[in-house]
Coordinates of C-alpha atoms in Angstrom, one line a residue:
M1475 CA 0.0 0.0 0.0
N1476 CA 1.4 3.4 -1.0
D1477 CA 1.0 5.9 1.8
R1478 CA 3.0 8.7 0.1
L1479 CA 1.6 12.0 -0.9
T1480 CA 2.6 14.1 -3.9
I1481 CA 2.5 17.9 -4.0
A1482 CA 3.0 19.9 -7.3
L1483 CA 5.2 23.0 -7.0
D1484 CA 5.4 26.0 -9.3
A1485 CA 9.2 26.4 -9.2
M1486 CA 9.2 29.6 -11.1
G1487 CA 6.7 31.6 -9.1
G1488 CA 7.7 34.3 -6.6
D1489 CA 10.3 37.0 -6.2
A1490 CA 13.3 34.7 -5.6
A1491 CA 12.3 31.6 -7.5
P1492 CA 13.4 29.0 -8.0
R1493 CA 15.9 29.2 -5.1
V1494 CA 13.2 29.8 -2.4
V1495 CA 10.9 27.1 -3.8
V1496 CA 13.7 24.5 -3.8
G1497 CA 14.8 25.6 -0.4
G1498 CA 11.3 25.4 1.0
A1499 CA 10.8 22.0 -0.5
E1500 CA 14.0 20.8 1.2
M1501 CA 12.7 22.0 4.5
A1502 CA 9.3 20.5 3.9
C1503 CA 10.7 17.0 3.1
E1504 CA 12.5 17.0 6.4
R1505 CA 9.2 17.7 8.2
F1506 CA 7.1 15.5 6.0
P1507 CA 9.2 12.5 4.9
E1508 CA 6.2 10.8 3.4
V1509 CA 5.8 13.5 0.7
D1510 CA 7.0 13.5 -2.9
F1511 CA 7.2 16.6 -5.2
L1512 CA 6.5 17.3 -8.8
M1513 CA 8.4 20.4 -9.5
Y1514 CA 7.7 22.4 -12.6
G1515 CA 10.3 24.9 -13.9
R1516 CA 13.3 25.6 -16.0
E1517 CA 15.7 22.7 -15.9
D1518 CA 18.9 24.9 -16.2
E1519 CA 17.8 26.9 -13.2
V1520 CA 16.2 24.3 -11.0
A1521 CA 18.3 21.2 -11.5
P1522 CA 21.6 22.7 -10.1
L1523 CA 19.7 23.6 -6.9
L1524 CA 18.3 20.1 -6.6
D1525 CA 21.7 18.6 -7.1
R1526 CA 22.8 20.1 -3.8
S1527 CA 20.3 18.0 -1.8
E1528 CA 20.4 14.2 -2.2
R1529 CA 17.4 13.9 0.1
L1530 CA 15.3 16.3 -2.0
K1531 CA 16.4 14.8 -5.3
A1532 CA 15.2 11.4 -4.1
V1533 CA 11.6 12.6 -3.7
T1534 CA 11.4 15.2 -6.5
T1535 CA 10.6 14.8 -10.2
L1536 CA 11.5 17.9 -12.2
I1537 CA 9.3 18.6 -15.2
H1538 CA 11.0 21.2 -17.5
T1539 CA 9.0 24.2 -18.8
D1540 CA 10.3 27.4 -20.3
D1541 CA 7.1 29.3 -19.9
V1542 CA 6.6 31.5 -16.8
V1543 CA 3.6 33.6 -15.7
R1544 CA 5.0 37.2 -15.2
S1545 CA 4.1 39.0 -12.0
G1546 CA 2.6 41.9 -14.0
D1547 CA 0.4 39.6 -16.2
K1548 CA -3.3 40.1 -16.0
P1549 CA -5.2 37.0 -15.0
S1550 CA -7.0 36.9 -18.3
V1551 CA -3.7 37.2 -20.2
A1552 CA -2.0 34.5 -18.1
L1553 CA -5.0 32.2 -18.6
R1554 CA -4.8 32.5 -22.4
A1555 CA -1.1 32.6 -22.9
G1556 CA 0.2 30.5 -20.0
R1557 CA -1.0 27.1 -20.9
K1558 CA 2.5 25.7 -20.8
S1559 CA 3.7 27.7 -17.8
S1560 CA 5.1 26.2 -14.7
M1561 CA 2.0 27.4 -12.8
R1562 CA -0.5 25.9 -15.2
L1563 CA 1.2 22.6 -15.5
A1564 CA 1.4 22.3 -11.7
I1565 CA -2.3 22.9 -11.4
N1566 CA -2.9 20.4 -14.2
A1567 CA -1.1 17.8 -12.1
V1568 CA -3.8 18.1 -9.5
Q1569 CA -6.7 18.0 -12.0
E1570 CA -5.2 14.9 -13.6
G1571 CA -4.7 13.1 -10.3
H1572 CA -0.9 13.1 -10.3
A1573 CA -0.7 15.4 -7.2
A1574 CA -2.9 16.0 -4.1
G1575 CA -2.3 19.7 -4.1
V1576 CA -0.4 22.6 -5.8
V1577 CA 1.6 25.4 -4.2
S1578 CA 2.7 28.6 -6.0
A1579 CA 4.2 31.9 -5.0
G1580 CA 3.2 33.4 -8.4
N1581 CA 0.7 36.1 -9.3
T1582 CA -2.4 35.6 -7.1
G1583 CA -5.0 36.6 -9.8
A1584 CA -3.4 34.4 -12.4
L1585 CA -3.3 31.4 -9.9
M1586 CA -6.9 31.9 -9.0
A1587 CA -8.0 32.2 -12.6
M1588 CA -6.1 29.1 -13.7
A1589 CA -7.1 27.1 -10.7
K1590 CA -10.7 27.9 -11.1
F1591 CA -10.6 27.2 -14.8
V1592 CA -8.8 23.8 -14.4
L1593 CA -10.0 22.5 -11.1
K1594 CA -13.6 23.9 -11.2
T1595 CA -15.6 24.8 -8.2
L1596 CA -17.3 22.4 -5.8
P1597 CA -21.0 21.7 -6.2
G1598 CA -22.9 24.4 -4.4
V1599 CA -20.0 26.9 -4.5
D1600 CA -20.6 30.0 -6.6
R1601 CA -17.2 31.6 -5.9
P1602 CA -14.0 30.3 -4.4
A1603 CA -12.5 32.4 -1.5
I1604 CA -9.0 33.1 -0.3
A1605 CA -8.5 32.1 3.4
S1606 CA -5.5 32.4 5.6
F1607 CA -4.4 32.1 9.3
F1608 CA -4.3 35.1 11.7
P1609 CA -2.3 35.2 14.9
T1610 CA -4.6 36.2 17.8
L1611 CA -4.5 36.5 21.6
R1612 CA -6.1 33.1 21.8
G1613 CA -3.9 31.3 19.2
E1614 CA -4.9 31.2 15.6
S1615 CA -8.1 32.1 13.6
V1616 CA -9.1 31.7 10.0
M1617 CA -10.3 34.7 7.9
L1618 CA -11.9 34.7 4.5
D1619 CA -12.3 36.1 1.9
L1620 CA -9.0 38.0 1.5
G1621 CA -9.4 39.4 -1.9
A1622 CA -10.9 37.0 -4.5
N1623 CA -14.4 38.5 -4.4
L1624 CA -14.7 42.3 -4.0
N1625 CA -18.5 42.4 -4.4
C1626 CA -20.5 39.7 -2.6
D1627 CA -24.2 38.9 -1.8
A1628 CA -25.7 37.0 1.1
D1629 CA -25.3 33.6 -0.6
N1630 CA -21.6 34.3 -1.1
I1631 CA -21.1 35.2 2.5
V1632 CA -22.9 32.0 3.6
D1633 CA -20.7 29.9 1.3
F1634 CA -17.5 31.5 2.8
A1635 CA -18.8 30.7 6.3
V1636 CA -19.4 27.0 5.4
M1637 CA -16.0 26.7 3.9
G1638 CA -14.2 28.5 6.7
N1639 CA -16.0 26.4 9.3
A1640 CA -14.9 23.2 7.6
F1641 CA -11.3 24.4 7.3
A1642 CA -11.1 25.3 11.0
R1643 CA -12.4 21.8 11.9
C1644 CA -10.1 19.9 9.6
V1645 CA -6.8 21.9 9.7
L1646 CA -6.9 23.7 13.1
G1647 CA -8.6 20.8 14.8
I1648 CA -11.4 22.8 16.3
L1649 CA -14.3 20.4 16.5
Q1650 CA -16.9 23.1 17.3
P1651 CA -15.5 26.4 15.8
S1652 CA -17.1 29.7 16.6
Y1653 CA -17.6 31.9 13.5
G1654 CA -18.9 35.4 12.9
L1655 CA -19.4 38.0 10.1
L1656 CA -17.2 41.1 10.1
N1657 CA -19.3 44.2 10.4
V1658 CA -19.3 47.8 11.6
G1659 CA -21.0 46.8 14.9
S1660 CA -22.2 43.7 16.7
E1661 CA -25.8 44.7 16.9
D1662 CA -28.3 42.9 14.5
I1663 CA -29.4 46.1 12.9
K1664 CA -25.9 47.2 11.8
G1665 CA -24.3 46.8 8.4
H1666 CA -25.4 46.2 4.8
E1667 CA -28.6 44.3 4.1
Y1668 CA -26.7 41.4 2.5
L1669 CA -24.8 40.9 5.8
Q1670 CA -28.1 40.8 7.7
D1671 CA -29.6 38.4 5.2
A1672 CA -26.5 36.1 5.5
S1673 CA -26.7 36.3 9.3
A1674 CA -30.3 35.1 9.2
I1675 CA -29.5 32.2 7.0
L1676 CA -26.5 31.1 9.1
R1677 CA -28.6 31.2 12.3
R1678 CA -30.8 28.6 10.7
A1679 CA -28.1 26.6 9.0
N1680 CA -27.1 24.4 12.0
L1681 CA -23.5 24.2 11.0
P1682 CA -21.1 22.6 13.6
G1683 CA -19.9 25.0 16.2
E1684 CA -21.4 28.4 17.2
F1685 CA -22.5 31.2 15.0
V1686 CA -22.0 34.4 17.1
G1687 CA -23.5 36.9 14.6
F1688 CA -21.6 40.0 13.9
V1689 CA -18.0 40.8 15.0
E1690 CA -16.0 44.0 14.7
G1691 CA -12.5 44.8 13.5
D1692 CA -10.9 44.6 16.9
D1693 CA -12.3 41.1 17.4
I1694 CA -9.8 39.8 14.7
A1695 CA -6.7 40.2 17.0
K1696 CA -8.6 39.3 20.1
G1697 CA -9.5 35.9 18.7
S1698 CA -13.1 36.4 19.6
V1699 CA -14.1 33.8 17.0
D1700 CA -12.3 31.0 15.3
V1701 CA -13.5 31.9 11.8
I1702 CA -14.0 35.5 10.6
V1703 CA -16.1 35.8 7.4
T1704 CA -16.2 38.9 5.2
D1705 CA -16.2 40.0 1.5
G1706 CA -12.9 40.1 -0.4
F1707 CA -12.6 43.9 -0.4
T1708 CA -12.9 44.3 3.4
G1709 CA -10.8 41.2 4.1
N1710 CA -8.0 42.3 1.9
V1711 CA -8.0 45.8 3.5
A1712 CA -8.0 44.2 7.0
L1713 CA -5.1 41.8 6.0
K1714 CA -2.9 44.6 4.6
T1715 CA -3.7 46.8 7.6
A1716 CA -2.6 44.1 9.9
E1717 CA 0.6 43.5 8.0
G1718 CA 1.4 47.2 7.9
T1719 CA 0.7 47.5 11.6
A1720 CA 3.0 44.6 12.5
K1721 CA 5.8 46.2 10.5
L1722 CA 5.2 49.6 12.2
I1723 CA 5.3 48.1 15.7
N1724 CA 8.5 46.1 14.7
E1725 CA 10.2 49.3 13.6
Y1726 CA 9.0 51.3 16.7
V1727 CA 10.5 48.6 18.9
R1728 CA 13.8 48.6 17.0
Q1729 CA 14.1 52.3 17.1
T1730 CA 13.3 52.4 20.9
F1731 CA 16.0 49.9 21.7
K1732 CA 18.5 51.9 19.7
S1733 CA 17.6 55.2 21.2
S1734 CA 20.1 55.2 24.1
L1735 CA 22.7 53.1 25.8
L1736 CA 20.3 52.3 28.6
A1737 CA 17.7 51.1 26.1
G1738 CA 20.4 49.0 24.4
I1739 CA 21.2 47.3 27.7
G1740 CA 17.5 46.7 28.2
Y1741 CA 17.4 45.0 24.8
V1742 CA 20.2 42.6 25.9
L1743 CA 18.3 41.7 29.0
A1744 CA 15.1 41.3 27.0
R1745 CA 16.6 39.5 24.1
S1746 CA 15.1 36.1 24.9
A1747 CA 11.6 37.5 25.3
M1748 CA 12.0 39.5 22.0
R1749 CA 13.0 36.3 20.1
K1750 CA 9.8 34.7 21.4
L1751 CA 7.8 37.7 20.3
R1752 CA 9.3 37.8 16.8
K1753 CA 8.6 34.1 16.4
R1754 CA 5.0 34.5 17.5
V1755 CA 4.2 37.2 14.9
D1756 CA 6.6 36.0 12.2
P1757 CA 4.6 36.2 9.0
R1758 CA 6.4 33.3 7.5
V1759 CA 4.8 31.0 10.1
Y1760 CA 1.3 32.0 8.8
N1761 CA 2.4 31.9 5.1
G1762 CA 0.1 30.0 2.8
A1763 CA -3.3 31.4 1.6
I1764 CA -5.8 28.7 0.8
F1765 CA -8.2 28.8 -2.2
L1766 CA -11.3 27.3 -0.7
G1767 CA -14.2 26.1 -2.8
L1768 CA -12.2 24.5 -5.6
N1769 CA -12.3 20.9 -6.5
G1770 CA -8.7 20.5 -5.6
V1771 CA -6.1 21.8 -3.1
A1772 CA -4.4 25.0 -4.2
V1773 CA -2.3 27.1 -1.9
K1774 CA -0.8 30.6 -2.6
S1775 CA 2.5 31.4 -1.0
H1776 CA 3.5 35.1 -0.5
G1777 CA 5.7 36.1 -3.4
G1778 CA 8.3 37.7 -1.2
T1779 CA 8.7 35.0 1.3
D1780 CA 11.8 33.0 2.0
A1781 CA 12.4 29.2 2.1
L1782 CA 10.9 28.8 5.6
G1783 CA 7.8 30.6 4.5
F1784 CA 7.4 28.5 1.4
A1785 CA 7.9 25.4 3.4
N1786 CA 5.0 26.4 5.7
A1787 CA 2.9 27.0 2.6
I1788 CA 3.7 23.4 1.5
G1789 CA 2.7 22.3 5.0
V1790 CA -0.7 23.9 4.6
A1791 CA -1.3 22.0 1.3
I1792 CA -0.3 18.8 2.9
D1793 CA -2.6 19.4 5.9
M1794 CA -5.5 20.2 3.6
A1795 CA -5.0 17.0 1.6
N1796 CA -4.4 14.8 4.7
H1797 CA -7.4 16.1 6.6
G1798 CA -9.9 15.9 3.7
V1799 CA -11.0 19.6 3.7
I1800 CA -12.6 19.3 0.3
E1801 CA -14.7 16.3 1.3
K1802 CA -15.8 18.0 4.5
I1803 CA -16.8 21.2 2.6
Q1804 CA -18.9 19.0 0.2
Q1805 CA -20.6 17.3 3.1
D1806 CA -21.4 20.6 4.8
F1807 CA -22.9 22.1 1.6
A1808 CA -25.0 19.0 1.1
N1809 CA -26.3 19.3 4.6
L1810 CA -26.9 23.1 4.2
T1811 CA -28.9 22.5 1.0
R1812 CA -31.2 20.1 2.8
Q1813 CA -31.7 22.4 5.7
Q1814 CA -32.5 25.6 3.9
P1815 CA -35.9 24.6 2.5
E1816 CA -37.0 23.2 5.8
A1817 CA -35.9 26.4 7.6
Q1818 CA -37.8 28.5 5.1
A1819 CA -40.9 26.4 5.4
A1820 CA -40.7 26.7 9.2
A1821 CA -40.3 30.5 9.0
V1822 CA -43.5 30.7 6.9

């Protein structure tokens, strides 16, 4: 019986590809010795890097391709012109059953367009969503959508809630996750009509866990809920704001410790605690945005990450495949479809 898992990698995606991709794969194969890789990229650039690691070479098949999706390419252009690109071929591997998931640090729009075109969406899913982890005071939470869908209706928000709920149960291991809709206030009368409609549906949906209703922006860092659901416009603004705030605080701390000799001594005394803090908020630890709602596992790594960050993105894809996230989402949508007519009849 073959218990090995295969992950397809776009070796040419990202700011420092293929070096970061190969380095991340090497780290990942140490953490996940049961995983093989299909690596798509330029042989003259990737092969010399693979040659430096006997362990990685033993679990990696390199598929040569000269075509690369450029960072400035529009999704529509990449979809038409990038049929032989490293990104497209890596996605094809999932659709053809050669790999359990794909990881790329390439252009987000191009990756979403290609993945949606090749893998298709799951039954019941109108639009896929981008989800990712957030560090909170309570540990980790999941937030979606982070930019795939700028304009949403109530049904889209409900779809995101179903997918985020299933993801939290499978990957974070939270059997009864709490989930809420991001809004301008927690009161039932606040926010757009589509949010109020989505809230009404979710209160009747009987998904696992607890639907708490509306949550506010400061609830994200508090970890008030395990799953935060919002439209792609709001989610992306919240994500970029959080990233910018983290960089700002980091710079403030650095400048403070350099401001005087006494402050420098204080840094030496607090060095161990500062290392723990940096590790806790290290964006590389949370690298790996998940495309939920597709009929296949697709993970987007940050384009500017290093090998450690890319290794963590690979880990996310492996966790999704091993924990059956797609199957769980399908099951939850099937249950939701059965419950809605009953709930509507009861309401009448």
